[in-house]
């Protein structure tokens, strides 16, 4: 589940950033994009860690 969320958030953030559309409502892109990328990266790392523990 973490992997799915991380991939979806990463794709959505990339698509919104490429179109210069807001990533988060009411938040500057200079803040929203790095935070979204950080959250997606953390989710991907957590998902890989969970799978490695199986």
JSON list of N, CA and C in Angstrom, two decimals:
[
{"chain": "A", "resi": 1, "resn": "UNK", "atom": "N", "xyz": [0.81, -1.18, 0.00]},
{"chain": "A", "resi": 1, "resn": "UNK", "atom": "CA", "xyz": [0.00, 0.00, 0.00]},
{"chain": "A", "resi": 1, "resn": "UNK", "atom": "C", "xyz": [0.87, 1.26, 0.00]},
{"chain": "A", "resi": 2, "resn": "UNK", "atom": "N", "xyz": [1.96, 1.20, 0.77]},
{"chain": "A", "resi": 2, "resn": "UNK", "atom": "CA", "xyz": [2.86, 2.37, 0.78]},
{"chain": "A", "resi": 2, "resn": "UNK", "atom": "C", "xyz": [3.46, 2.61, -0.60]},
{"chain": "A", "resi": 3, "resn": "UNK", "atom": "N", "xyz": [3.79, 1.53, -1.29]},
{"chain": "A", "resi": 3, "resn": "UNK", "atom": "CA", "xyz": [4.36, 1.69, -2.63]},
{"chain": "A", "resi": 3, "resn": "UNK", "atom": "C", "xyz": [3.36, 2.30, -3.60]},
{"chain": "A", "resi": 4, "resn": "UNK", "atom": "N", "xyz": [2.12, 1.84, -3.54]},
{"chain": "A", "resi": 4, "resn": "UNK", "atom": "CA", "xyz": [1.09, 2.39, -4.42]},
{"chain": "A", "resi": 4, "resn": "UNK", "atom": "C", "xyz": [0.88, 3.88, -4.15]},
{"chain": "A", "resi": 5, "resn": "UNK", "atom": "N", "xyz": [0.80, 4.24, -2.87]},
{"chain": "A", "resi": 5, "resn": "UNK", "atom": "CA", "xyz": [0.62, 5.65, -2.53]},
{"chain": "A", "resi": 5, "resn": "UNK", "atom": "C", "xyz": [1.81, 6.48, -2.98]},
{"chain": "A", "resi": 6, "resn": "UNK", "atom": "N", "xyz": [3.02, 5.99, -2.75]},
{"chain": "A", "resi": 6, "resn": "UNK", "atom": "CA", "xyz": [4.21, 6.73, -3.14]},
{"chain": "A", "resi": 6, "resn": "UNK", "atom": "C", "xyz": [4.31, 6.95, -4.63]},
{"chain": "A", "resi": 7, "resn": "UNK", "atom": "N", "xyz": [4.00, 5.92, -5.41]},
{"chain": "A", "resi": 7, "resn": "UNK", "atom": "CA", "xyz": [4.05, 6.04, -6.87]},
{"chain": "A", "resi": 7, "resn": "UNK", "atom": "C", "xyz": [2.97, 7.00, -7.36]},
{"chain": "A", "resi": 8, "resn": "UNK", "atom": "N", "xyz": [1.77, 6.87, -6.81]},
{"chain": "A", "resi": 8, "resn": "UNK", "atom": "CA", "xyz": [0.68, 7.75, -7.23]},
{"chain": "A", "resi": 8, "resn": "UNK", "atom": "C", "xyz": [0.97, 9.21, -6.87]},
{"chain": "A", "resi": 9, "resn": "UNK", "atom": "N", "xyz": [1.47, 9.46, -5.68]},
{"chain": "A", "resi": 9, "resn": "UNK", "atom": "CA", "xyz": [1.78, 10.82, -5.28]},
{"chain": "A", "resi": 9, "resn": "UNK", "atom": "C", "xyz": [2.92, 11.39, -6.10]},
{"chain": "A", "resi": 10, "resn": "UNK", "atom": "N", "xyz": [3.91, 10.58, -6.39]},
{"chain": "A", "resi": 10, "resn": "UNK", "atom": "CA", "xyz": [5.03, 11.03, -7.20]},
{"chain": "A", "resi": 10, "resn": "UNK", "atom": "C", "xyz": [4.56, 11.39, -8.62]},
{"chain": "A", "resi": 11, "resn": "UNK", "atom": "N", "xyz": [3.74, 10.54, -9.21]},
{"chain": "A", "resi": 11, "resn": "UNK", "atom": "CA", "xyz": [3.22, 10.82, -10.55]},
{"chain": "A", "resi": 11, "resn": "UNK", "atom": "C", "xyz": [2.33, 12.04, -10.60]},
{"chain": "A", "resi": 12, "resn": "UNK", "atom": "N", "xyz": [1.46, 12.16, -9.60]},
{"chain": "A", "resi": 12, "resn": "UNK", "atom": "CA", "xyz": [0.54, 13.31, -9.55]},
{"chain": "A", "resi": 12, "resn": "UNK", "atom": "C", "xyz": [1.31, 14.61, -9.35]},
{"chain": "A", "resi": 13, "resn": "UNK", "atom": "N", "xyz": [2.28, 14.60, -8.46]},
{"chain": "A", "resi": 13, "resn": "UNK", "atom": "CA", "xyz": [3.08, 15.80, -8.20]},
{"chain": "A", "resi": 13, "resn": "UNK", "atom": "C", "xyz": [3.87, 16.20, -9.45]},
{"chain": "A", "resi": 14, "resn": "UNK", "atom": "N", "xyz": [4.45, 15.21, -10.11]},
{"chain": "A", "resi": 14, "resn": "UNK", "atom": "CA", "xyz": [5.20, 15.50, -11.34]},
{"chain": "A", "resi": 14, "resn": "UNK", "atom": "C", "xyz": [4.32, 16.06, -12.43]},
{"chain": "A", "resi": 15, "resn": "UNK", "atom": "N", "xyz": [3.13, 15.49, -12.61]},
{"chain": "A", "resi": 15, "resn": "UNK", "atom": "CA", "xyz": [2.22, 15.98, -13.64]},
{"chain": "A", "resi": 15, "resn": "UNK", "atom": "C", "xyz": [1.75, 17.40, -13.34]},
{"chain": "A", "resi": 16, "resn": "UNK", "atom": "N", "xyz": [1.44, 17.68, -12.07]},
{"chain": "A", "resi": 16, "resn": "UNK", "atom": "CA", "xyz": [0.98, 19.02, -11.70]},
{"chain": "A", "resi": 16, "resn": "UNK", "atom": "C", "xyz": [2.12, 20.03, -11.83]},
{"chain": "A", "resi": 17, "resn": "UNK", "atom": "N", "xyz": [3.31, 19.66, -11.44]},
{"chain": "A", "resi": 17, "resn": "UNK", "atom": "CA", "xyz": [4.45, 20.58, -11.50]},
{"chain": "A", "resi": 17, "resn": "UNK", "atom": "C", "xyz": [4.83, 20.88, -12.95]},
{"chain": "A", "resi": 18, "resn": "UNK", "atom": "N", "xyz": [4.74, 19.89, -13.83]},
{"chain": "A", "resi": 18, "resn": "UNK", "atom": "CA", "xyz": [5.10, 20.11, -15.23]},
{"chain": "A", "resi": 18, "resn": "UNK", "atom": "C", "xyz": [4.12, 21.06, -15.91]},
{"chain": "A", "resi": 19, "resn": "UNK", "atom": "N", "xyz": [2.86, 21.04, -15.49]},
{"chain": "A", "resi": 19, "resn": "UNK", "atom": "CA", "xyz": [1.85, 21.94, -16.06]},
{"chain": "A", "resi": 19, "resn": "UNK", "atom": "C", "xyz": [1.80, 23.28, -15.34]},
{"chain": "A", "resi": 20, "resn": "UNK", "atom": "N", "xyz": [2.65, 23.45, -14.36]},
{"chain": "A", "resi": 20, "resn": "UNK", "atom": "CA", "xyz": [2.67, 24.66, -13.53]},
{"chain": "A", "resi": 20, "resn": "UNK", "atom": "C", "xyz": [1.34, 24.88, -12.82]},
{"chain": "A", "resi": 21, "resn": "UNK", "atom": "N", "xyz": [0.65, 23.79, -12.51]},
{"chain": "A", "resi": 21, "resn": "UNK", "atom": "CA", "xyz": [-0.60, 23.84, -11.76]},
{"chain": "A", "resi": 21, "resn": "UNK", "atom": "C", "xyz": [-0.27, 23.73, -10.27]},
{"chain": "A", "resi": 22, "resn": "UNK", "atom": "N", "xyz": [-1.14, 24.24, -9.42]},
{"chain": "A", "resi": 22, "resn": "UNK", "atom": "CA", "xyz": [-0.86, 24.14, -7.98]},
{"chain": "A", "resi": 22, "resn": "UNK", "atom": "C", "xyz": [-0.86, 22.69, -7.51]},
{"chain": "A", "resi": 23, "resn": "UNK", "atom": "N", "xyz": [0.09, 22.36, -6.69]},
{"chain": "A", "resi": 23, "resn": "UNK", "atom": "CA", "xyz": [0.18, 21.01, -6.14]},
{"chain": "A", "resi": 23, "resn": "UNK", "atom": "C", "xyz": [-0.70, 20.89, -4.91]},
{"chain": "A", "resi": 24, "resn": "UNK", "atom": "N", "xyz": [-0.75, 21.94, -4.11]},
{"chain": "A", "resi": 24, "resn": "UNK", "atom": "CA", "xyz": [-1.60, 21.99, -2.93]},
{"chain": "A", "resi": 24, "resn": "UNK", "atom": "C", "xyz": [-2.33, 23.33, -2.91]},
{"chain": "A", "resi": 25, "resn": "UNK", "atom": "N", "xyz": [-3.58, 23.31, -2.56]},
{"chain": "A", "resi": 25, "resn": "UNK", "atom": "CA", "xyz": [-4.39, 24.52, -2.54]},
{"chain": "A", "resi": 25, "resn": "UNK", "atom": "C", "xyz": [-3.89, 25.50, -1.48]},
{"chain": "A", "resi": 26, "resn": "UNK", "atom": "N", "xyz": [-3.60, 26.71, -1.92]},
{"chain": "A", "resi": 26, "resn": "UNK", "atom": "CA", "xyz": [-3.20, 27.76, -0.99]},
{"chain": "A", "resi": 26, "resn": "UNK", "atom": "C", "xyz": [-1.76, 27.70, -0.50]},
{"chain": "A", "resi": 27, "resn": "UNK", "atom": "N", "xyz": [-0.94, 26.84, -1.09]},
{"chain": "A", "resi": 27, "resn": "UNK", "atom": "CA", "xyz": [0.46, 26.71, -0.67]},
{"chain": "A", "resi": 27, "resn": "UNK", "atom": "C", "xyz": [1.34, 27.07, -1.86]},
{"chain": "A", "resi": 28, "resn": "UNK", "atom": "N", "xyz": [2.40, 27.81, -1.59]},
{"chain": "A", "resi": 28, "resn": "UNK", "atom": "CA", "xyz": [3.32, 28.18, -2.67]},
{"chain": "A", "resi": 28, "resn": "UNK", "atom": "C", "xyz": [3.96, 26.93, -3.27]},
{"chain": "A", "resi": 29, "resn": "UNK", "atom": "N", "xyz": [4.13, 26.89, -4.60]},
{"chain": "A", "resi": 29, "resn": "UNK", "atom": "CA", "xyz": [4.77, 25.73, -5.23]},
{"chain": "A", "resi": 29, "resn": "UNK", "atom": "C", "xyz": [6.18, 25.45, -4.72]},
{"chain": "A", "resi": 30, "resn": "UNK", "atom": "N", "xyz": [6.89, 26.49, -4.31]},
{"chain": "A", "resi": 30, "resn": "UNK", "atom": "CA", "xyz": [8.25, 26.30, -3.80]},
{"chain": "A", "resi": 30, "resn": "UNK", "atom": "C", "xyz": [8.25, 25.49, -2.51]},
{"chain": "A", "resi": 31, "resn": "UNK", "atom": "N", "xyz": [7.13, 25.46, -1.81]},
{"chain": "A", "resi": 31, "resn": "UNK", "atom": "CA", "xyz": [7.01, 24.69, -0.58]},
{"chain": "A", "resi": 31, "resn": "UNK", "atom": "C", "xyz": [6.29, 23.37, -0.83]},
{"chain": "A", "resi": 32, "resn": "UNK", "atom": "N", "xyz": [5.23, 23.42, -1.64]},
{"chain": "A", "resi": 32, "resn": "UNK", "atom": "CA", "xyz": [4.38, 22.24, -1.85]},
{"chain": "A", "resi": 32, "resn": "UNK", "atom": "C", "xyz": [5.09, 21.12, -2.61]},
{"chain": "A", "resi": 33, "resn": "UNK", "atom": "N", "xyz": [5.82, 21.45, -3.64]},
{"chain": "A", "resi": 33, "resn": "UNK", "atom": "CA", "xyz": [6.47, 20.42, -4.45]},
{"chain": "A", "resi": 33, "resn": "UNK", "atom": "C", "xyz": [7.51, 19.64, -3.65]},
{"chain": "A", "resi": 34, "resn": "UNK", "atom": "N", "xyz": [8.44, 20.29, -2.97]},
{"chain": "A", "resi": 34, "resn": "UNK", "atom": "CA", "xyz": [9.41, 19.51, -2.19]},
{"chain": "A", "resi": 34, "resn": "UNK", "atom": "C", "xyz": [8.76, 18.67, -1.08]},
{"chain": "A", "resi": 35, "resn": "UNK", "atom": "N", "xyz": [7.74, 19.21, -0.43]},
{"chain": "A", "resi": 35, "resn": "UNK", "atom": "CA", "xyz": [7.07, 18.44, 0.62]},
{"chain": "A", "resi": 35, "resn": "UNK", "atom": "C", "xyz": [6.36, 17.21, 0.05]},
{"chain": "A", "resi": 36, "resn": "UNK", "atom": "N", "xyz": [5.72, 17.37, -1.11]},
{"chain": "A", "resi": 36, "resn": "UNK", "atom": "CA", "xyz": [5.06, 16.24, -1.75]},
{"chain": "A", "resi": 36, "resn": "UNK", "atom": "C", "xyz": [6.08, 15.20, -2.20]},
{"chain": "A", "resi": 37, "resn": "UNK", "atom": "N", "xyz": [7.21, 15.66, -2.73]},
{"chain": "A", "resi": 37, "resn": "UNK", "atom": "CA", "xyz": [8.25, 14.73, -3.14]},
{"chain": "A", "resi": 37, "resn": "UNK", "atom": "C", "xyz": [8.87, 14.01, -1.94]},
{"chain": "A", "resi": 38, "resn": "UNK", "atom": "N", "xyz": [9.02, 14.72, -0.85]},
{"chain": "A", "resi": 38, "resn": "UNK", "atom": "CA", "xyz": [9.53, 14.11, 0.37]},
{"chain": "A", "resi": 38, "resn": "UNK", "atom": "C", "xyz": [8.56, 13.04, 0.90]},
{"chain": "A", "resi": 39, "resn": "UNK", "atom": "N", "xyz": [7.28, 13.36, 0.89]},
{"chain": "A", "resi": 39, "resn": "UNK", "atom": "CA", "xyz": [6.27, 12.40, 1.36]},
{"chain": "A", "resi": 39, "resn": "UNK", "atom": "C", "xyz": [6.21, 11.18, 0.45]},
{"chain": "A", "resi": 40, "resn": "UNK", "atom": "N", "xyz": [6.30, 11.38, -0.86]},
{"chain": "A", "resi": 40, "resn": "UNK", "atom": "CA", "xyz": [6.26, 10.24, -1.76]},
{"chain": "A", "resi": 40, "resn": "UNK", "atom": "C", "xyz": [7.52, 9.40, -1.63]},
{"chain": "A", "resi": 41, "resn": "UNK", "atom": "N", "xyz": [8.67, 10.04, -1.47]},
{"chain": "A", "resi": 41, "resn": "UNK", "atom": "CA", "xyz": [9.92, 9.29, -1.28]},
{"chain": "A", "resi": 41, "resn": "UNK", "atom": "C", "xyz": [9.91, 8.50, 0.01]},
{"chain": "A", "resi": 42, "resn": "UNK", "atom": "N", "xyz": [9.40, 9.10, 1.07]},
{"chain": "A", "resi": 42, "resn": "UNK", "atom": "CA", "xyz": [9.32, 8.39, 2.35]},
{"chain": "A", "resi": 42, "resn": "UNK", "atom": "C", "xyz": [8.37, 7.20, 2.25]},
{"chain": "A", "resi": 43, "resn": "UNK", "atom": "N", "xyz": [7.28, 7.38, 1.54]},
{"chain": "A", "resi": 43, "resn": "UNK", "atom": "CA", "xyz": [6.32, 6.29, 1.36]},
{"chain": "A", "resi": 43, "resn": "UNK", "atom": "C", "xyz": [6.94, 5.15, 0.54]},
{"chain": "A", "resi": 44, "resn": "UNK", "atom": "N", "xyz": [7.69, 5.50, -0.48]},
{"chain": "A", "resi": 44, "resn": "UNK", "atom": "CA", "xyz": [8.35, 4.47, -1.29]},
{"chain": "A", "resi": 44, "resn": "UNK", "atom": "C", "xyz": [9.39, 3.71, -0.47]},
{"chain": "A", "resi": 45, "resn": "UNK", "atom": "N", "xyz": [10.17, 4.42, 0.30]},
{"chain": "A", "resi": 45, "resn": "UNK", "atom": "CA", "xyz": [11.18, 3.77, 1.15]},
{"chain": "A", "resi": 45, "resn": "UNK", "atom": "C", "xyz": [10.51, 2.86, 2.17]},
{"chain": "A", "resi": 46, "resn": "UNK", "atom": "N", "xyz": [9.44, 3.34, 2.78]},
{"chain": "A", "resi": 46, "resn": "UNK", "atom": "CA", "xyz": [8.73, 2.52, 3.75]},
{"chain": "A", "resi": 46, "resn": "UNK", "atom": "C", "xyz": [8.11, 1.29, 3.10]},
{"chain": "A", "resi": 47, "resn": "UNK", "atom": "N", "xyz": [7.60, 1.44, 1.89]},
{"chain": "A", "resi": 47, "resn": "UNK", "atom": "CA", "xyz": [7.04, 0.30, 1.18]},
{"chain": "A", "resi": 47, "resn": "UNK", "atom": "C", "xyz": [8.09, -0.74, 0.83]},
{"chain": "A", "resi": 48, "resn": "UNK", "atom": "N", "xyz": [9.25, -0.31, 0.40]},
{"chain": "A", "resi": 48, "resn": "UNK", "atom": "CA", "xyz": [10.34, -1.25, 0.09]},
{"chain": "A", "resi": 48, "resn": "UNK", "atom": "C", "xyz": [10.81, -1.93, 1.37]},
{"chain": "A", "resi": 49, "resn": "UNK", "atom": "N", "xyz": [10.90, -1.18, 2.45]},
{"chain": "A", "resi": 49, "resn": "UNK", "atom": "CA", "xyz": [11.30, -1.77, 3.72]},
{"chain": "A", "resi": 49, "resn": "UNK", "atom": "C", "xyz": [10.31, -2.82, 4.17]},
{"chain": "A", "resi": 50, "resn": "UNK", "atom": "N", "xyz": [9.02, -2.54, 4.05]},
{"chain": "A", "resi": 50, "resn": "UNK", "atom": "CA", "xyz": [7.99, -3.51, 4.44]},
{"chain": "A", "resi": 50, "resn": "UNK", "atom": "C", "xyz": [8.08, -4.78, 3.59]},
{"chain": "A", "resi": 51, "resn": "UNK", "atom": "N", "xyz": [8.29, -4.62, 2.30]},
{"chain": "A", "resi": 51, "resn": "UNK", "atom": "CA", "xyz": [8.41, -5.80, 1.43]},
{"chain": "A", "resi": 51, "resn": "UNK", "atom": "C", "xyz": [9.67, -6.61, 1.75]},
{"chain": "A", "resi": 52, "resn": "UNK", "atom": "N", "xyz": [10.72, -5.93, 2.10]},
{"chain": "A", "resi": 52, "resn": "UNK", "atom": "CA", "xyz": [11.97, -6.63, 2.43]},
{"chain": "A", "resi": 52, "resn": "UNK", "atom": "C", "xyz": [11.83, -7.43, 3.71]},
{"chain": "A", "resi": 53, "resn": "UNK", "atom": "N", "xyz": [10.94, -7.05, 4.59]},
{"chain": "A", "resi": 53, "resn": "UNK", "atom": "CA", "xyz": [10.75, -7.75, 5.86]},
{"chain": "A", "resi": 53, "resn": "UNK", "atom": "C", "xyz": [9.94, -9.02, 5.70]},
{"chain": "A", "resi": 54, "resn": "UNK", "atom": "N", "xyz": [9.27, -9.19, 4.55]},
{"chain": "A", "resi": 54, "resn": "UNK", "atom": "CA", "xyz": [8.46, -10.40, 4.35]},
{"chain": "A", "resi": 54, "resn": "UNK", "atom": "C", "xyz": [9.28, -11.60, 4.19]}
]
